[in-house]
């Protein structure tokens, strides 16, 4: 969609707010700000285990993405 500026005759693009990519919350920053003092040792151990599992999942996904990219690059050589 275009908007004509009155009196100037110029055409300016209108940016639709819905066209912008959604902003992802910074989950790591949120985790870093959480107060750990109220958590028991068992809760801290559970949190560490959950975070370790998420790190492993993220590493697997990254490895798959690198492999996929390398395959795509090789296809177009």
Tab-separated table of C-alpha atoms in Angstrom:
chain	number	residue	atom	x	y	z
A	1	UNK	CA	0.000	0.000	0.000
A	2	UNK	CA	1.268	3.494	-0.814
A	3	UNK	CA	0.477	6.822	0.765
A	4	UNK	CA	0.768	10.116	-1.055
A	5	UNK	CA	2.030	12.916	1.139
A	6	UNK	CA	-0.274	15.943	0.827
A	7	UNK	CA	1.324	18.933	-0.851
A	8	UNK	CA	4.542	17.206	-1.771
A	9	UNK	CA	3.392	14.680	-4.318
A	10	UNK	CA	5.781	12.064	-2.966
A	11	UNK	CA	4.785	8.490	-2.462
A	12	UNK	CA	5.685	6.844	0.841
A	13	UNK	CA	5.307	3.158	1.676
A	14	UNK	CA	3.056	2.310	4.592
A	15	UNK	CA	4.460	-0.324	6.896
A	16	UNK	CA	1.776	-2.618	8.181
A	17	UNK	CA	2.608	-3.592	11.752
A	18	UNK	CA	1.402	-7.137	11.022
A	19	UNK	CA	4.067	-7.524	8.318
A	20	UNK	CA	6.898	-7.399	10.838
A	21	UNK	CA	8.251	-10.698	12.109
A	22	UNK	CA	7.135	-11.431	15.654
A	23	UNK	CA	9.632	-10.552	18.350
A	24	UNK	CA	10.791	-13.634	20.193
A	25	UNK	CA	11.176	-13.310	23.917
A	26	UNK	CA	14.737	-13.724	25.158
A	27	UNK	CA	14.170	-16.882	27.180
A	28	UNK	CA	17.814	-17.187	28.234
A	29	UNK	CA	17.751	-13.660	29.674
A	30	UNK	CA	14.509	-14.488	31.483
A	31	UNK	CA	16.113	-17.582	33.002
A	32	UNK	CA	19.172	-15.601	34.057
A	33	UNK	CA	16.979	-13.084	35.893
A	34	UNK	CA	15.046	-15.704	37.846
A	35	UNK	CA	15.698	-15.739	41.565
A	36	UNK	CA	17.181	-19.123	42.475
A	37	UNK	CA	17.231	-18.490	46.241
A	38	UNK	CA	13.770	-19.960	46.926
A	39	UNK	CA	14.624	-23.235	45.158
A	40	UNK	CA	15.645	-26.305	47.108
A	41	UNK	CA	18.672	-28.397	46.180
A	42	UNK	CA	16.338	-30.967	44.597
A	43	UNK	CA	14.618	-28.239	42.558
A	44	UNK	CA	17.989	-26.868	41.468
A	45	UNK	CA	19.066	-30.375	40.425
A	46	UNK	CA	15.840	-30.777	38.433
A	47	UNK	CA	16.381	-27.380	36.797
A	48	UNK	CA	19.955	-28.312	35.854
A	49	UNK	CA	18.775	-31.627	34.392
A	50	UNK	CA	16.069	-29.872	32.355
A	51	UNK	CA	18.536	-27.271	31.096
A	52	UNK	CA	21.099	-29.969	30.227
A	53	UNK	CA	18.405	-31.804	28.243
A	54	UNK	CA	17.503	-28.593	26.411
A	55	UNK	CA	21.167	-27.912	25.589
A	56	UNK	CA	21.476	-31.444	24.182
A	57	UNK	CA	18.292	-30.979	22.112
A	58	UNK	CA	19.582	-27.646	20.791
A	59	UNK	CA	22.946	-29.171	19.875
A	60	UNK	CA	21.209	-32.014	17.987
A	61	UNK	CA	19.076	-29.521	16.090
A	62	UNK	CA	22.122	-27.393	15.252
A	63	UNK	CA	23.999	-30.440	13.976
A	64	UNK	CA	21.033	-31.378	11.784
A	65	UNK	CA	20.818	-27.804	10.463
A	66	UNK	CA	24.537	-27.755	9.609
A	67	UNK	CA	24.234	-31.125	7.856
A	68	UNK	CA	21.170	-29.969	5.936
A	69	UNK	CA	22.942	-26.773	4.873
A	70	UNK	CA	26.022	-28.694	3.753
A	71	UNK	CA	23.826	-31.022	1.678
A	72	UNK	CA	22.077	-28.067	0.061
A	73	UNK	CA	25.388	-26.346	-0.663
A	74	UNK	CA	26.772	-29.541	-2.231
A	75	UNK	CA	23.685	-29.824	-4.436
A	76	UNK	CA	24.268	-26.404	-5.978
A	77	UNK	CA	28.014	-26.735	-6.659
